[in-house]
PDB file of C-alpha atoms in Angstrom:
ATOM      1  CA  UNK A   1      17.478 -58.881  28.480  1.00 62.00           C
ATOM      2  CA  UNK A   2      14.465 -56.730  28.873  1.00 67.00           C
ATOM      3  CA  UNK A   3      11.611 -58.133  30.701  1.00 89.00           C
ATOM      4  CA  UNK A   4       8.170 -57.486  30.567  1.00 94.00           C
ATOM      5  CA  UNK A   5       6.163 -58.228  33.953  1.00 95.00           C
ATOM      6  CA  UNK A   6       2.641 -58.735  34.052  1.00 96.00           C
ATOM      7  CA  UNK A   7       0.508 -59.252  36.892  1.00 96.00           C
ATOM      8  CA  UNK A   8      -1.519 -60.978  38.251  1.00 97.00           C
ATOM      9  CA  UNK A   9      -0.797 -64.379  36.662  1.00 96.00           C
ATOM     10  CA  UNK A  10      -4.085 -65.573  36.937  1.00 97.00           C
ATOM     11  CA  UNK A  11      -7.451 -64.062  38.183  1.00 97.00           C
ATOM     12  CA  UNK A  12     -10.983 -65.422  39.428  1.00 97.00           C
ATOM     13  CA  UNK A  13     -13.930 -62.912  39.499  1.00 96.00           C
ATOM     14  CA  UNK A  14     -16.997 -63.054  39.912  1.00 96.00           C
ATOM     15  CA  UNK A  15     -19.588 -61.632  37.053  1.00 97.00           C
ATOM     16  CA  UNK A  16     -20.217 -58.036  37.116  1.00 96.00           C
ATOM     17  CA  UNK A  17     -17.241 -56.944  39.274  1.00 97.00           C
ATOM     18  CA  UNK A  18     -14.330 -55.513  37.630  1.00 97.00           C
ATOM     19  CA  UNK A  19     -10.289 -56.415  37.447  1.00 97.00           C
ATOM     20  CA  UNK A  20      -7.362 -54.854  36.589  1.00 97.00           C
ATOM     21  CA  UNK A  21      -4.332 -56.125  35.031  1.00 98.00           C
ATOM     22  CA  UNK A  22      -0.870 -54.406  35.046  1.00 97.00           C
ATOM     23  CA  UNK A  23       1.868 -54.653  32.658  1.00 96.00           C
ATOM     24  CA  UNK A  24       5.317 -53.150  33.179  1.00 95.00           C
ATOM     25  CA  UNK A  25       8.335 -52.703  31.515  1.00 93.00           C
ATOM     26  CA  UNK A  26      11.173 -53.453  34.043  1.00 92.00           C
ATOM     27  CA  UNK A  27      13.893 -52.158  32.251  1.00 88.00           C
ATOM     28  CA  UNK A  28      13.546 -49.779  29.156  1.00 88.00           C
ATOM     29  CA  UNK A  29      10.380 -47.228  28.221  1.00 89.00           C
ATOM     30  CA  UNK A  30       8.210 -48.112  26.471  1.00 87.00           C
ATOM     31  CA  UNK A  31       6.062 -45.168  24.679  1.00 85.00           C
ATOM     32  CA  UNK A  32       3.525 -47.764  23.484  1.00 88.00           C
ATOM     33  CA  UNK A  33       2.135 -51.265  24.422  1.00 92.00           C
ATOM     34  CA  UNK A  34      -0.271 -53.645  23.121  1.00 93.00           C
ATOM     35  CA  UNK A  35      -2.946 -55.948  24.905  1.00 96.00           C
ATOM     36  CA  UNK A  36      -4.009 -59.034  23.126  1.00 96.00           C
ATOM     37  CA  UNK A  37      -6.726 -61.536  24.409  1.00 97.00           C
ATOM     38  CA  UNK A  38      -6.413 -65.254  23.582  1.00 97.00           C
ATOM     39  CA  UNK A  39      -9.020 -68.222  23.596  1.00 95.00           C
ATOM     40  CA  UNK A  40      -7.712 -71.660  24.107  1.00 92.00           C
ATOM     41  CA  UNK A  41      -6.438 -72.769  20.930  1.00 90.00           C
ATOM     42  CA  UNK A  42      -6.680 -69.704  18.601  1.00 93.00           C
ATOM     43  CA  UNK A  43      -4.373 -67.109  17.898  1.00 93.00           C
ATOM     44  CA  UNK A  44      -4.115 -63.891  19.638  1.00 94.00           C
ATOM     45  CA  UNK A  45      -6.045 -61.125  18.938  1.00 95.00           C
ATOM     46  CA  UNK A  46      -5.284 -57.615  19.057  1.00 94.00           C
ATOM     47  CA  UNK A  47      -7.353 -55.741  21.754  1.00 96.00           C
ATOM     48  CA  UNK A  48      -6.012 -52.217  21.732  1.00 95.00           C
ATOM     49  CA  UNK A  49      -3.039 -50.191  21.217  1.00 92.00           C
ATOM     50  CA  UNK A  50      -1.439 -47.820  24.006  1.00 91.00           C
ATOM     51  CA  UNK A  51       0.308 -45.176  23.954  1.00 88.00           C
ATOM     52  CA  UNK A  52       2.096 -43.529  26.858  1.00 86.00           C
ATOM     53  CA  UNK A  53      -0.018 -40.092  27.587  1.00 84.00           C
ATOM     54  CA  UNK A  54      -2.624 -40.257  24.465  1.00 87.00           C
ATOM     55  CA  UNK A  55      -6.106 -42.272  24.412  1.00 89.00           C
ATOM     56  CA  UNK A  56      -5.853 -45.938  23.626  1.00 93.00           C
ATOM     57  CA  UNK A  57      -6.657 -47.132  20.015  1.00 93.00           C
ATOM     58  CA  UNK A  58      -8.904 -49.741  20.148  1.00 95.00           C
ATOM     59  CA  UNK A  59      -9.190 -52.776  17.308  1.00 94.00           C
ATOM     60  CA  UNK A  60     -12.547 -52.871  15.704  1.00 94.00           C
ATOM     61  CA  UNK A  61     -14.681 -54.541  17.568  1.00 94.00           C
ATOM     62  CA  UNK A  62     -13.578 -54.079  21.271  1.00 95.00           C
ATOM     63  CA  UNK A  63     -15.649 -52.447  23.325  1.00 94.00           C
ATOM     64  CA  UNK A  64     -13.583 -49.418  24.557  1.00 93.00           C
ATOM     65  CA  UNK A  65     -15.659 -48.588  27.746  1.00 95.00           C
ATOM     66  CA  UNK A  66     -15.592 -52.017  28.700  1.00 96.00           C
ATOM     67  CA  UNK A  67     -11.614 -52.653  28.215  1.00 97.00           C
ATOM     68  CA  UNK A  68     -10.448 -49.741  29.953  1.00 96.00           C
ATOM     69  CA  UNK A  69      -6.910 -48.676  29.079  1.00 95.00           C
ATOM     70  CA  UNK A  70      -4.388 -46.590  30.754  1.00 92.00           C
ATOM     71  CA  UNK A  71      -1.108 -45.655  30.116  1.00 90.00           C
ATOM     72  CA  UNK A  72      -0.133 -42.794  32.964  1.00 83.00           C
ATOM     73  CA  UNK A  73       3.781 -43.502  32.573  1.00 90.00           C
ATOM     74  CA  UNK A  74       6.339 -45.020  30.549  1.00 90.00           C
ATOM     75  CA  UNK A  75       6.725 -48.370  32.033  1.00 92.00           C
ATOM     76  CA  UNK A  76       3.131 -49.135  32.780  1.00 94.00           C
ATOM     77  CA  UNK A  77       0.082 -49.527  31.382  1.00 94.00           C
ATOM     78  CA  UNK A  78      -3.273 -51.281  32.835  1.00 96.00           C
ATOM     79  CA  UNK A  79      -6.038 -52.751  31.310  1.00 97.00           C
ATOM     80  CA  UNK A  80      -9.235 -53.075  33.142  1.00 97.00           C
ATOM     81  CA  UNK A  81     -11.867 -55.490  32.829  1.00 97.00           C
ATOM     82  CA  UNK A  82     -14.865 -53.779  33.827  1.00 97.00           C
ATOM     83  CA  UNK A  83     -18.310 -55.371  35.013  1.00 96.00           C
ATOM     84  CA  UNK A  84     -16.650 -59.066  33.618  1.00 96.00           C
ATOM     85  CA  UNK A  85     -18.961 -61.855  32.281  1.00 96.00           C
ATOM     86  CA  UNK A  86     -18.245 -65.344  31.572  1.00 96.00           C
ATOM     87  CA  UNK A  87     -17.488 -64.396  28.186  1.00 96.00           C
ATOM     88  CA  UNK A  88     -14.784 -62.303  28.896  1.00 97.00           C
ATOM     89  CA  UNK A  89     -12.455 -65.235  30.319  1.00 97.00           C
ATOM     90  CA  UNK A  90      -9.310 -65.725  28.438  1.00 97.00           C
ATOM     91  CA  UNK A  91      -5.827 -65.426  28.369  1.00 97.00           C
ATOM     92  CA  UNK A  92      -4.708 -61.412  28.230  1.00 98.00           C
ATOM     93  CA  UNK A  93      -1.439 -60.914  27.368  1.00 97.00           C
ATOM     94  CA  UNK A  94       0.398 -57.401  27.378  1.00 96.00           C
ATOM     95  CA  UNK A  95       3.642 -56.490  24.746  1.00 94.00           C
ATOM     96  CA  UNK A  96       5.757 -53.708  24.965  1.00 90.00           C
ATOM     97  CA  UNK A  97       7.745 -51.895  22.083  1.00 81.00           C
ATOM     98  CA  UNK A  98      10.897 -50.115  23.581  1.00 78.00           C
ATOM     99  CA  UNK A  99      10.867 -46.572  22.812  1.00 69.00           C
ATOM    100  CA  UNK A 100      12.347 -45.152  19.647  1.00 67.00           C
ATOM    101  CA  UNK A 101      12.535 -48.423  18.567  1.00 64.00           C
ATOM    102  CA  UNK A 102      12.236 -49.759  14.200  1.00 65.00           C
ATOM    103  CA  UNK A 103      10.528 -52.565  12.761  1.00 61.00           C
ATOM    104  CA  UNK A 104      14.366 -55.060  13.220  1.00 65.00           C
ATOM    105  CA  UNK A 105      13.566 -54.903  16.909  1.00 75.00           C
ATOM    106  CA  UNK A 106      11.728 -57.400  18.673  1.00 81.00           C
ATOM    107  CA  UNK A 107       8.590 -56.496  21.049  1.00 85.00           C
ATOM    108  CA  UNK A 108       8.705 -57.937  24.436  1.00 90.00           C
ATOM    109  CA  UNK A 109       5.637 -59.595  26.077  1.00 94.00           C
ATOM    110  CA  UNK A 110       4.367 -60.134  29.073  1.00 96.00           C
ATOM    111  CA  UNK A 111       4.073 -63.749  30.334  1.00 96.00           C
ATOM    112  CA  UNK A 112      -0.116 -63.556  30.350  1.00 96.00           C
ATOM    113  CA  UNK A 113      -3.056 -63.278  33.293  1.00 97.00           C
ATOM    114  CA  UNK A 114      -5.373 -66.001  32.411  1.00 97.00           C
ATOM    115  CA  UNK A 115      -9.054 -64.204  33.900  1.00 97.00           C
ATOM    116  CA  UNK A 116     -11.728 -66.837  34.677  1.00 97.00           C
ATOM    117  CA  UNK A 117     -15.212 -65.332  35.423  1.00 97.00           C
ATOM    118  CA  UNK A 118     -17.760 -67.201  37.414  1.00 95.00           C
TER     119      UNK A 118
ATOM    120  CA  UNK B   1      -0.798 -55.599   6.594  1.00 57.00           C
ATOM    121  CA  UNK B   2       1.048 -58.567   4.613  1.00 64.00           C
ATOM    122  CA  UNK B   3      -0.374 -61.380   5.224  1.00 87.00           C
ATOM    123  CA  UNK B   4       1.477 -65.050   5.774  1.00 94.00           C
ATOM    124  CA  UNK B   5       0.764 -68.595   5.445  1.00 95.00           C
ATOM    125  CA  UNK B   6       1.586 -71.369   8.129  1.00 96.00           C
ATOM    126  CA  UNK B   7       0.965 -75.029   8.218  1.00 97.00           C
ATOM    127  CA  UNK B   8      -0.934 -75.425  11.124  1.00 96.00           C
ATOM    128  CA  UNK B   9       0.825 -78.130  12.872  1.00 97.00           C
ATOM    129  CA  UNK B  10       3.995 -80.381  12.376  1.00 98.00           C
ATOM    130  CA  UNK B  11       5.705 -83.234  14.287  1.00 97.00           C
ATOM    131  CA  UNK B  12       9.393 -83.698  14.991  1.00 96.00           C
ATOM    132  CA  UNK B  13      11.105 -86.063  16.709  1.00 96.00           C
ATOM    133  CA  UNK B  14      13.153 -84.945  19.096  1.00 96.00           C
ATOM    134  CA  UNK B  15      17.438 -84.034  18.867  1.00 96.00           C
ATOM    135  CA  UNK B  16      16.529 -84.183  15.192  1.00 96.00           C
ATOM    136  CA  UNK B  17      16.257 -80.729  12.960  1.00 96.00           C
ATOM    137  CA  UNK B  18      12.982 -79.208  12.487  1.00 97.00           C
ATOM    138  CA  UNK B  19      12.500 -76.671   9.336  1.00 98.00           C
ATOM    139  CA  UNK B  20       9.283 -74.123   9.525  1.00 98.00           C
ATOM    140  CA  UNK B  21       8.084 -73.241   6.214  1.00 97.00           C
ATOM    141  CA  UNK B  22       6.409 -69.650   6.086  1.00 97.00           C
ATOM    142  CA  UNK B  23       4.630 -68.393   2.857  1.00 96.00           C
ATOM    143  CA  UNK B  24       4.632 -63.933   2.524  1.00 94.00           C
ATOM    144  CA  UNK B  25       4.023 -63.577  -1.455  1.00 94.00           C
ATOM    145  CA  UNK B  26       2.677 -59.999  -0.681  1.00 91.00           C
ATOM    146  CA  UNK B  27       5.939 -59.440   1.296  1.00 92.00           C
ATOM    147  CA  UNK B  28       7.396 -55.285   0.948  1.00 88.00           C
ATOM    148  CA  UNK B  29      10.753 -54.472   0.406  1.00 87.00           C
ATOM    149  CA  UNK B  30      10.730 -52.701   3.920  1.00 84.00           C
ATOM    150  CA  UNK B  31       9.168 -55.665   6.192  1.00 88.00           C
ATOM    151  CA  UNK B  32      10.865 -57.477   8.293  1.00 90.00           C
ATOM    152  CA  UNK B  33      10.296 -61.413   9.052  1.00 93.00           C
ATOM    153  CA  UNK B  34       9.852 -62.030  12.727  1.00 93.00           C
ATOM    154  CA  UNK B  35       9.597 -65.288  14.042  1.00 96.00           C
ATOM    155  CA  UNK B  36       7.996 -65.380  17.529  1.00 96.00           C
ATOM    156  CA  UNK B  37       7.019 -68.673  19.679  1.00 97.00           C
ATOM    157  CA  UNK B  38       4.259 -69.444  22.345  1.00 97.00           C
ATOM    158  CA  UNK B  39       4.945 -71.937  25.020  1.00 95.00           C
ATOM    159  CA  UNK B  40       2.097 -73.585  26.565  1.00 91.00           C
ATOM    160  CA  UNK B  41      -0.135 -71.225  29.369  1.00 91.00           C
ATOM    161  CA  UNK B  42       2.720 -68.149  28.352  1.00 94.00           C
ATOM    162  CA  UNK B  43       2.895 -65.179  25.907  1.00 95.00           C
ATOM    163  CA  UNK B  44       5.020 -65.079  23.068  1.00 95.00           C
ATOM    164  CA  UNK B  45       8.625 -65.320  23.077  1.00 94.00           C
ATOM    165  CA  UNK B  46      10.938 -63.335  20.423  1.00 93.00           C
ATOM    166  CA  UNK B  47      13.235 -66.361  17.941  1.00 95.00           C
ATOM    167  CA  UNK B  48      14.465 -64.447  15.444  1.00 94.00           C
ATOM    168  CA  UNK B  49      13.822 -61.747  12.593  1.00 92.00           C
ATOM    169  CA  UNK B  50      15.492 -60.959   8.943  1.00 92.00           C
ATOM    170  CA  UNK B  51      15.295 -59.339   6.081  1.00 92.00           C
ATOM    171  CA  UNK B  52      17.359 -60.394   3.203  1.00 93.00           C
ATOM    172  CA  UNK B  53      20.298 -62.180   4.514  1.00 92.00           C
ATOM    173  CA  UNK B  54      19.841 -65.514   6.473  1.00 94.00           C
ATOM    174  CA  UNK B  55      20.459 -65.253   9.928  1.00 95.00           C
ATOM    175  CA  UNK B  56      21.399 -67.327  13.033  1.00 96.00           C
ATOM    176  CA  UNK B  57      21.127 -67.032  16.654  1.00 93.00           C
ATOM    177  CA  UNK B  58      21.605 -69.371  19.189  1.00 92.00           C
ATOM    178  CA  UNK B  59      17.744 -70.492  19.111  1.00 91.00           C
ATOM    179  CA  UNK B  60      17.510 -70.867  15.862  1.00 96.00           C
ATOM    180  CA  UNK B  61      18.275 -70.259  11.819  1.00 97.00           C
ATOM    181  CA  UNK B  62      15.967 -68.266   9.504  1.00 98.00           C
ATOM    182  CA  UNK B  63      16.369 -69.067   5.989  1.00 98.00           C
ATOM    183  CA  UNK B  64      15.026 -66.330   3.161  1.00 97.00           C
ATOM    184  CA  UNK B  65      14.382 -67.088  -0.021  1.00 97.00           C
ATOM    185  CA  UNK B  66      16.093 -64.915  -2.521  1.00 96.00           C
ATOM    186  CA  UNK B  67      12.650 -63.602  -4.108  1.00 95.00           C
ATOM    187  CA  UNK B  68      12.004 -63.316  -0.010  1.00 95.00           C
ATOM    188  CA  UNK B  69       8.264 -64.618  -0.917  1.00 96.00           C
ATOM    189  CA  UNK B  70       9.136 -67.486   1.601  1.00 97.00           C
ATOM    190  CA  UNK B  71      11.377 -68.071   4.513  1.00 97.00           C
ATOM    191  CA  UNK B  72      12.225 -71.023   7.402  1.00 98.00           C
ATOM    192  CA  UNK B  73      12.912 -70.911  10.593  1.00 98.00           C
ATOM    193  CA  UNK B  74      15.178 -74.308  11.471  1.00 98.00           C
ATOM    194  CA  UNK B  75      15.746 -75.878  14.533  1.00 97.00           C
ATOM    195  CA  UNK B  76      18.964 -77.529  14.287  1.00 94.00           C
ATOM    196  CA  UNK B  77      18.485 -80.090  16.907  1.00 95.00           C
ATOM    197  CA  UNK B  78      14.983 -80.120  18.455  1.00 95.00           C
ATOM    198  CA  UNK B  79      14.168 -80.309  22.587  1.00 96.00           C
ATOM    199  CA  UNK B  80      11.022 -81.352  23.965  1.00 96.00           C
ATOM    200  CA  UNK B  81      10.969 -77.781  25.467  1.00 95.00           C
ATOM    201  CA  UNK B  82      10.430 -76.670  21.762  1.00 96.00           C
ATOM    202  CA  UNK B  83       7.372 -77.564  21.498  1.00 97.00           C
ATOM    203  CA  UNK B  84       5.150 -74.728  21.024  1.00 97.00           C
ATOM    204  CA  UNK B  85       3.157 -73.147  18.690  1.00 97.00           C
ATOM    205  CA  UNK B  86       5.460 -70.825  16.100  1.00 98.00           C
ATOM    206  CA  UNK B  87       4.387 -67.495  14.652  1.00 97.00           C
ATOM    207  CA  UNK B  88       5.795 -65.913  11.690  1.00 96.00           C
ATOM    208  CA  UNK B  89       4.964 -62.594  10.940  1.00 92.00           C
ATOM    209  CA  UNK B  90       6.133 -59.557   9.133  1.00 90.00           C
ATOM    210  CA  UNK B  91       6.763 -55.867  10.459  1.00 85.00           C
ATOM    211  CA  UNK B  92       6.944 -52.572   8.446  1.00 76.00           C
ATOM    212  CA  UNK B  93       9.633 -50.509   9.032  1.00 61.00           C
ATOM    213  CA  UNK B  94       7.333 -48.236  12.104  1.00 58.00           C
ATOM    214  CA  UNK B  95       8.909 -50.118  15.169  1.00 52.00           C
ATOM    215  CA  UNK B  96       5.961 -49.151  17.420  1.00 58.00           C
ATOM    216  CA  UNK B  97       3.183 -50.970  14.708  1.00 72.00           C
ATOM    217  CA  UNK B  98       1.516 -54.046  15.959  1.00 77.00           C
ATOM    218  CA  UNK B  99       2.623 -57.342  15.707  1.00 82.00           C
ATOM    219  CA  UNK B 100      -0.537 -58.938  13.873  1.00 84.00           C
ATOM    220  CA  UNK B 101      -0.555 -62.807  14.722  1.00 89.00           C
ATOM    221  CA  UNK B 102      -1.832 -65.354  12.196  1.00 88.00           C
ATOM    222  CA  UNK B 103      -2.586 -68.849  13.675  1.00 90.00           C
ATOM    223  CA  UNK B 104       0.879 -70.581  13.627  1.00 96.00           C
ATOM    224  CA  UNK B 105       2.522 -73.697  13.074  1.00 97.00           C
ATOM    225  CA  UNK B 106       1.806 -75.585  16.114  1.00 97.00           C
ATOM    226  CA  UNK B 107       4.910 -77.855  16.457  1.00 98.00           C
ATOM    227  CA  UNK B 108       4.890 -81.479  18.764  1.00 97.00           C
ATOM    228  CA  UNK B 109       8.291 -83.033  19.430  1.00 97.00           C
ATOM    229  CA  UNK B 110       8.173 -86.826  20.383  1.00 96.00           C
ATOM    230  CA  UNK B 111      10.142 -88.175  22.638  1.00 94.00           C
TER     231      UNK B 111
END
């Protein structure tokens, strides 16, 4: 089945330094992705939506020049973390919609980069 | 976006059937129901997705009510590697729209 890989797994910074997460699909396109963010025991939360080529839409709220999104090719998109505080720790977790693909098809996530800032 | 309605956490002993109720009164003739599932420390996992007609996979059974206001996913015999917290949502017929998570069913299986 398709696979979504995201990497790293799990990420220690220190505050004000910045880190980048990468998610790829493995084994389809994927013309747009989402990045959630997750605190431990709520739901996840919408970050941004990317689209292969374009600007990111961001969800209200969400500091666009502080979640940096790109999305250079079809298969990858990062999301950057930039000058991280303690308050940005939690659970990121990419999804990928295959391209061309309607609302009966399922999205395919990544399996998550937990980001703990010191 | 339609909106549904979880309970936020059920028990089930385990190797016996487990039934996930799901509440989407504002549900449109064009959404889809998409069940998705979070294991502990990992993103979400696809179950299974509907639309009129009940459906069954080897994970799982969704059941849709005829006035599709209301649907439930079934576990026919639960593992402990089923516990996990379940996520019912609803998609409009754009494929590339956002999945919009509400906070789940949050399901414990004892031994």
């Amino acid at each position: 089945g398709a696979v979504v890989s995201q990497h790293p797994s799990w990420v220690i910074c220190k505050s004000g330094t910045s880190v980048k997460i990468e998610c790829r699909s493995l084994d389809f396109q994927a013309t747009t992705m989402f990045w959630y963010r997750q605190f431990p025991k709520q739901s996840l939360m919408l970050m941004a939506t990317s689209n292969e080529g374009s600007k990111a839409t961001y969800e209200q709220g969400v500091e666009k020049d502080k979640f940096l999104i790109n999305h250079a090719s079809l298969t990858l998109s990062t999301l950057t973390v930039t000058s991280a505080h303690p308050e940005d720790s939690s659970f990121y977790i990419c999804s990928a919609a295959r391209t061309g693909s309607l609302s009966n098809e399922k999205l395919f996530f990544g399996s998550g980069t937990q980001l703990s800032v010191l | 976006d339609a909106k549904t309605t979880q309970p936020n956490s059920m028990e089930s002993n385990e190797e016996e059937p487990v039934h996930l109720p799901c509440n989407h009164s504002t549900i449109s003739g064009t959404d889809y129901i998409h069940w998705y599932r979070q294991l502990p420390s990992q993103g979400p996992e696809y179950v299974i997705h509907g639309l009129t007609s009940n459906v069954n996979n080897r994970m799982a059974s969704l059941a849709i009510a005829e006035d599709r206001k209301s649907s439930t996913l079934i576990l026919h015999r639960a593992t402990l590697r089923d516990a996990a917290v379940y996520y019912c949502i609803l998609r409009t017929r754009a494929g590339n729209e956002k999945l919009t998570f509400g906070t789940g069913t949050r399901l414990t299986i004892i031994p």
